[in-house]
Amino acid sequence: MGGVHFARFLAQRVIKMAVMVFAIVTANFLLVHAAPGDPASVMAGEAGAADPQFLAQLRTQFGLDQPLSTQLWLYVSNVAHGDLGMSYRQQRPVAGLIAERLSATLLLTGTAFILAILLGVTLGALAARRVGRTSDSLITVLALGLYATPLFWVGLMLVLVFSVWLDWLPSFGMNTVGANLTGFAAVLDTARYLLLPALTLGLFYMAVYARLTRAAMLEVASQDFVRTARAKGVPEGAVQRRHILRNALLPVITVAGMQLGQLIGGSILVETVFAWPGIGRLAFDALLARDYQILLGVFLVTSVMVLFFNLLTDLLYALIDPRVEVM
Amino acid sequence: MKQLLGEFVGTFLRNRGAAAGLVVLALVGLAAATADLLFPFSPWDMRGGPFMRPGEMDLLLGSDSLGRDVAAGIAYGARVSLLIGAVSTAVAVLVGITLGAVAGYAGGTVDDAIMRFTEFFQTVPSFLLAVVLVAIFSPSLGSIVAAIAIVSWPPVARVIRAEFLSLRNREFVQAAEVLGRSRTAIVFREILPNALSPIIVLASLMVASAILLESGLSFLGLGDPNMISWGFMIGAGRSVIRIAWWMSVFPGVAIFLTVLALNLVGEGLSDALNPRLARRR
């Protein structure tokens, strides 16, 4: 793809993303409005004074007496400046609360994603090589089973087996409290805590990628260039790896990139099960405290991350596969 | 017609997975229908001491931290799961068919606008959106059904739109247009019946994912507070998993079996409705 071509493609996608972000911010604004208890009365309640005059003053101060469109504009400009509102219960800005939890969630989802891709592609490739044999059907059955199992229940069952019965791995948290580890020991400690939640989150997607890889490899295997490679005398292992798998990976990567966002959304359940201190756990605690500002902040940040990863996948795809249609 | 139906049932039942799924589904339905005969008391009642192991004091699957019967909870919970799964899917299918049909038949700007709208709902993380909606409109049967329907209609709209786009220019539709039939008649009597078979398959899979969604919501404490549900039971067992594994294991097995059965039935339906595709596989 030529430079100008690519620049146009990039601009087009960025504009599309901007429109989508605006739509999400608007939806979020409407949801904030629909939430029970307007911010002024919540704040007045927290301050312990709810006389009508004070309420009216608060409403003016925060622009709540303005028409809805003005308020929307105010909200959009606040969000654009990185201001996601205040958590009135915690007396702290929502953006700050989310920022300090974000790295834990990214660590968890990133690990789960890599696990899912590696295991999924390996299993899928194995199944495709042994179509119709026992190991192929086993992998298909495994995928079918994982499709039907709730994520949080998988997590609990892993806790039951590996923490309660075998006592191999810790069941909640992110590192050993009070151990004050540093350097490699600290990394190893966190890794032990990370294993079960990452596996829980990754298993379902592993099943998805295994089925996708299997289907894509079978499709590629029937094409002419594969027959040519075999006719040339390329060893079977190399045909599988270099000719079939490499071409089959493209659709897998695309779907995987699109699903990275859903993975982040699913982390709310996994973080709840394992008390993992990320934004999912933050959302769950906000849910219990009926702190809608935080809940909606997490929703907004997660949606924007999804959009960002979708854009990244689009670009990667366009770079890898020059046949991709630009207009 | 009768022969066609017989052929359909035959193909469906020849798929052993689908037949097994149908049996499991029938059993779950039976448990839901006869819950108050099998367990003639409220699932919230105290039936024994707290944390009784399965089998103790006639409690087949043990009791929870408040002495409630886990087996009774599962039977009554089946009602919630099936009800929410079915109703939310019905709503989502209706919304999806309407929007997809309008987009596919009208085309142009209307199509564009509807597809952007659909894209929005497909981009936003669906589980989180459902959580936010139920939390804001406070958990009840109605809000849960609405939230699940809102996050699950887009695939229906896309499929129906694609079917409409391809069927719109076929001879039988043109014939109906030449004969001067009204637009509504063409949409409802000519095109829609021909676009239904993918929707039937999709709907059975949607019931499955709606049940999973509901269990996730009630696990987080967003279930209807008046009705016991499987996800709620697992959530209640989470903090005491070290002393009472049965509290979270059995409701999870119930979800797994029901959802697996629905997925198998969906695959069977897909094979029976597209015999050409099935034979090729």
Short mmCIF file of N, CA and C in Angstrom, two decimals, chain A residues 16 20 23-24 31 34-36 144-145 147-150 152-153 156-157 160 164 171 211 262 268-269 272-273 284 287 292 295-296 299 302-303 306-307 310, chain B residues 119-120 122-129 131-133 135-137 212 215-216 219-220 222 234 238 241-242 245 248-249 252-253 255-256 259-260 263-264 267:
data_model
loop_
_atom_site.label_atom_id
_atom_site.label_comp_id
_atom_site.label_asym_id
_atom_site.label_seq_id
_atom_site.Cartn_x
_atom_site.Cartn_y
_atom_site.Cartn_z
N LYS A 16 -13.52 7.96 12.08
CA LYS A 16 -14.57 7.03 12.48
C LYS A 16 -14.50 6.78 13.99
N MET A 20 -17.24 7.67 17.03
CA MET A 20 -17.69 6.64 17.96
C MET A 20 -17.45 7.06 19.41
N ALA A 23 -20.08 9.40 20.40
CA ALA A 23 -21.34 8.69 20.65
C ALA A 23 -21.32 8.05 22.03
N ILE A 24 -20.17 7.47 22.37
CA ILE A 24 -20.09 6.78 23.67
C ILE A 24 -20.15 7.79 24.81
N LEU A 31 -26.71 8.30 30.52
CA LEU A 31 -26.82 7.33 31.60
C LEU A 31 -26.57 7.99 32.96
N ALA A 34 -29.69 9.47 33.87
CA ALA A 34 -30.74 8.53 34.24
C ALA A 34 -30.49 7.95 35.62
N ALA A 35 -29.22 8.00 36.08
CA ALA A 35 -28.90 7.40 37.38
C ALA A 35 -29.70 8.07 38.49
N PRO A 36 -30.16 7.26 39.45
CA PRO A 36 -30.97 7.81 40.54
C PRO A 36 -30.17 8.80 41.37
N LEU A 144 -16.32 -26.75 22.91
CA LEU A 144 -17.77 -26.75 23.13
C LEU A 144 -18.08 -26.57 24.61
N GLY A 145 -17.31 -27.27 25.45
CA GLY A 145 -17.50 -27.17 26.89
C GLY A 145 -17.20 -25.77 27.41
N TYR A 147 -17.33 -23.01 25.79
CA TYR A 147 -18.34 -22.06 25.32
C TYR A 147 -19.51 -22.00 26.29
N ALA A 148 -19.75 -23.12 27.01
CA ALA A 148 -20.96 -23.22 27.83
C ALA A 148 -20.71 -22.94 29.30
N THR A 149 -19.45 -22.62 29.67
CA THR A 149 -19.16 -22.45 31.08
C THR A 149 -19.04 -20.98 31.42
N PRO A 150 -19.75 -20.53 32.48
CA PRO A 150 -19.58 -19.13 32.88
C PRO A 150 -18.15 -18.88 33.38
N PHE A 152 -16.86 -16.79 35.51
CA PHE A 152 -16.60 -16.67 36.95
C PHE A 152 -16.62 -18.02 37.63
N TRP A 153 -17.42 -18.94 37.09
CA TRP A 153 -17.49 -20.28 37.68
C TRP A 153 -16.19 -21.05 37.41
N LEU A 156 -13.83 -19.91 39.99
CA LEU A 156 -14.08 -20.50 41.31
C LEU A 156 -13.62 -21.96 41.36
N MET A 157 -13.85 -22.69 40.27
CA MET A 157 -13.44 -24.09 40.26
C MET A 157 -11.92 -24.22 40.29
N LEU A 160 -10.93 -23.67 43.76
CA LEU A 160 -11.26 -24.85 44.56
C LEU A 160 -10.18 -25.92 44.41
N VAL A 164 -7.65 -24.45 47.26
CA VAL A 164 -8.25 -25.07 48.44
C VAL A 164 -7.76 -26.51 48.59
N SER A 171 -5.35 -17.67 46.24
CA SER A 171 -6.67 -17.56 45.62
C SER A 171 -7.11 -16.13 45.39
N ARG A 211 -10.78 -22.97 17.58
CA ARG A 211 -11.74 -23.32 16.53
C ARG A 211 -11.46 -22.51 15.26
N GLN A 262 -13.52 -7.07 24.31
CA GLN A 262 -14.46 -7.88 25.08
C GLN A 262 -13.76 -8.52 26.27
N ILE A 268 -14.20 -7.77 34.59
CA ILE A 268 -14.93 -7.37 35.81
C ILE A 268 -15.32 -8.60 36.63
N LEU A 269 -15.72 -9.68 35.94
CA LEU A 269 -16.11 -10.90 36.64
C LEU A 269 -14.89 -11.58 37.26
N THR A 272 -13.46 -9.76 40.14
CA THR A 272 -14.32 -9.92 41.32
C THR A 272 -14.03 -11.24 42.02
N VAL A 273 -13.89 -12.31 41.23
CA VAL A 273 -13.64 -13.63 41.82
C VAL A 273 -12.31 -13.63 42.56
N PHE A 284 -16.89 -3.23 40.48
CA PHE A 284 -17.70 -4.07 41.36
C PHE A 284 -17.92 -3.38 42.71
N LEU A 287 -20.35 -0.74 42.34
CA LEU A 287 -21.68 -1.33 42.22
C LEU A 287 -22.28 -1.53 43.60
N TYR A 292 -22.36 5.52 41.05
CA TYR A 292 -22.53 5.43 39.60
C TYR A 292 -21.47 6.18 38.82
N LEU A 295 -18.71 3.77 38.20
CA LEU A 295 -19.16 2.73 37.29
C LEU A 295 -19.16 3.23 35.85
N LEU A 296 -19.71 4.44 35.65
CA LEU A 296 -19.78 4.98 34.30
C LEU A 296 -18.40 5.39 33.80
N PHE A 299 -16.89 2.29 32.52
CA PHE A 299 -17.53 1.95 31.25
C PHE A 299 -16.95 2.78 30.11
N THR A 302 -13.22 1.81 29.40
CA THR A 302 -13.14 0.51 28.74
C THR A 302 -13.58 0.60 27.28
N SER A 303 -14.68 1.33 27.03
CA SER A 303 -15.16 1.46 25.65
C SER A 303 -14.12 2.13 24.76
N VAL A 306 -11.47 -0.28 23.90
CA VAL A 306 -11.93 -1.20 22.86
C VAL A 306 -11.74 -0.56 21.48
N LEU A 307 -12.19 0.69 21.36
CA LEU A 307 -12.07 1.41 20.09
C LEU A 307 -10.61 1.51 19.66
N ASN A 310 -9.40 -1.77 18.40
CA ASN A 310 -9.96 -2.04 17.08
C ASN A 310 -9.21 -1.28 15.99
N GLU B 119 -23.46 -0.82 14.79
CA GLU B 119 -22.02 -0.89 15.04
C GLU B 119 -21.68 -0.38 16.44
N PHE B 120 -22.38 0.69 16.83
CA PHE B 120 -22.15 1.26 18.16
C PHE B 120 -22.35 0.19 19.23
N GLN B 122 -22.27 -2.96 18.86
CA GLN B 122 -21.34 -4.09 18.75
C GLN B 122 -19.95 -3.75 19.25
N THR B 123 -19.62 -2.45 19.29
CA THR B 123 -18.29 -2.04 19.73
C THR B 123 -18.21 -1.96 21.25
N VAL B 124 -19.25 -1.37 21.84
CA VAL B 124 -19.25 -1.19 23.28
C VAL B 124 -19.19 -2.56 23.97
N PRO B 125 -18.32 -2.70 25.00
CA PRO B 125 -18.24 -4.01 25.69
C PRO B 125 -19.59 -4.40 26.28
N SER B 126 -20.15 -5.52 25.77
CA SER B 126 -21.57 -5.79 26.02
C SER B 126 -21.86 -6.12 27.48
N PHE B 127 -21.00 -6.91 28.11
CA PHE B 127 -21.31 -7.28 29.49
C PHE B 127 -21.31 -6.06 30.40
N LEU B 128 -20.31 -5.19 30.19
CA LEU B 128 -20.21 -3.98 31.00
C LEU B 128 -21.43 -3.07 30.79
N LEU B 129 -21.88 -2.98 29.53
CA LEU B 129 -23.07 -2.16 29.24
C LEU B 129 -24.27 -2.72 29.99
N VAL B 131 -24.24 -4.47 32.73
CA VAL B 131 -24.05 -4.18 34.16
C VAL B 131 -24.48 -2.75 34.47
N VAL B 132 -24.00 -1.81 33.65
CA VAL B 132 -24.32 -0.39 33.88
C VAL B 132 -25.83 -0.17 33.81
N LEU B 133 -26.47 -0.74 32.78
CA LEU B 133 -27.92 -0.52 32.60
C LEU B 133 -28.70 -1.07 33.78
N ALA B 135 -27.66 -1.73 36.80
CA ALA B 135 -27.33 -1.01 38.03
C ALA B 135 -28.09 0.32 38.09
N ILE B 136 -28.14 1.03 36.97
CA ILE B 136 -28.77 2.35 36.98
C ILE B 136 -30.28 2.27 37.08
N PHE B 137 -30.88 1.29 36.39
CA PHE B 137 -32.33 1.19 36.44
C PHE B 137 -32.79 0.21 37.51
N LEU B 212 -26.11 -17.16 30.15
CA LEU B 212 -24.77 -16.88 30.68
C LEU B 212 -24.68 -15.43 31.19
N SER B 215 -26.52 -15.04 34.42
CA SER B 215 -25.81 -15.62 35.56
C SER B 215 -24.67 -14.70 35.99
N GLY B 216 -24.00 -14.05 35.01
CA GLY B 216 -22.94 -13.10 35.35
C GLY B 216 -23.49 -11.91 36.12
N PHE B 219 -24.53 -12.99 39.57
CA PHE B 219 -23.32 -13.27 40.34
C PHE B 219 -22.77 -11.98 40.96
N LEU B 220 -22.86 -10.88 40.22
CA LEU B 220 -22.38 -9.59 40.72
C LEU B 220 -23.38 -8.92 41.65
N LEU B 222 -26.62 -8.38 40.75
CA LEU B 222 -27.57 -7.61 39.96
C LEU B 222 -28.75 -8.47 39.50
N ILE B 234 -24.12 -18.96 43.12
CA ILE B 234 -22.66 -19.08 43.01
C ILE B 234 -21.99 -17.90 43.71
N ARG B 238 -19.25 -17.95 46.85
CA ARG B 238 -17.88 -17.54 46.54
C ARG B 238 -17.02 -17.36 47.79
N ILE B 241 -16.17 -20.74 49.83
CA ILE B 241 -15.84 -21.91 49.01
C ILE B 241 -14.92 -22.88 49.77
N ARG B 242 -14.18 -22.38 50.76
CA ARG B 242 -13.29 -23.25 51.53
C ARG B 242 -14.05 -24.21 52.43
N TRP B 245 -17.98 -26.27 49.27
CA TRP B 245 -17.79 -26.28 47.82
C TRP B 245 -19.09 -26.50 47.06
N SER B 248 -21.26 -23.58 45.40
CA SER B 248 -20.96 -22.96 44.11
C SER B 248 -20.81 -23.98 42.98
N VAL B 249 -20.51 -25.25 43.33
CA VAL B 249 -20.31 -26.24 42.26
C VAL B 249 -21.63 -26.58 41.55
N GLY B 252 -23.35 -24.08 39.20
CA GLY B 252 -22.50 -23.92 38.01
C GLY B 252 -22.72 -25.06 37.03
N VAL B 253 -22.83 -26.29 37.57
CA VAL B 253 -23.10 -27.44 36.71
C VAL B 253 -24.44 -27.26 35.99
N ILE B 255 -25.88 -24.42 35.13
CA ILE B 255 -25.70 -23.45 34.04
C ILE B 255 -25.00 -24.13 32.87
N PHE B 256 -23.91 -24.85 33.18
CA PHE B 256 -23.11 -25.51 32.14
C PHE B 256 -23.99 -26.44 31.30
N VAL B 259 -26.69 -24.47 29.15
CA VAL B 259 -26.11 -23.71 28.04
C VAL B 259 -25.54 -24.65 26.98
N LEU B 260 -24.87 -25.72 27.44
CA LEU B 260 -24.32 -26.70 26.49
C LEU B 260 -25.46 -27.31 25.67
N ASN B 263 -26.63 -24.91 23.05
CA ASN B 263 -25.68 -24.80 21.95
C ASN B 263 -25.76 -26.00 21.02
N LEU B 264 -25.90 -27.20 21.62
CA LEU B 264 -26.01 -28.41 20.80
C LEU B 264 -27.28 -28.40 19.96
N GLU B 267 -26.76 -26.13 17.06
CA GLU B 267 -25.97 -26.74 15.98
C GLU B 267 -26.82 -27.73 15.19
#
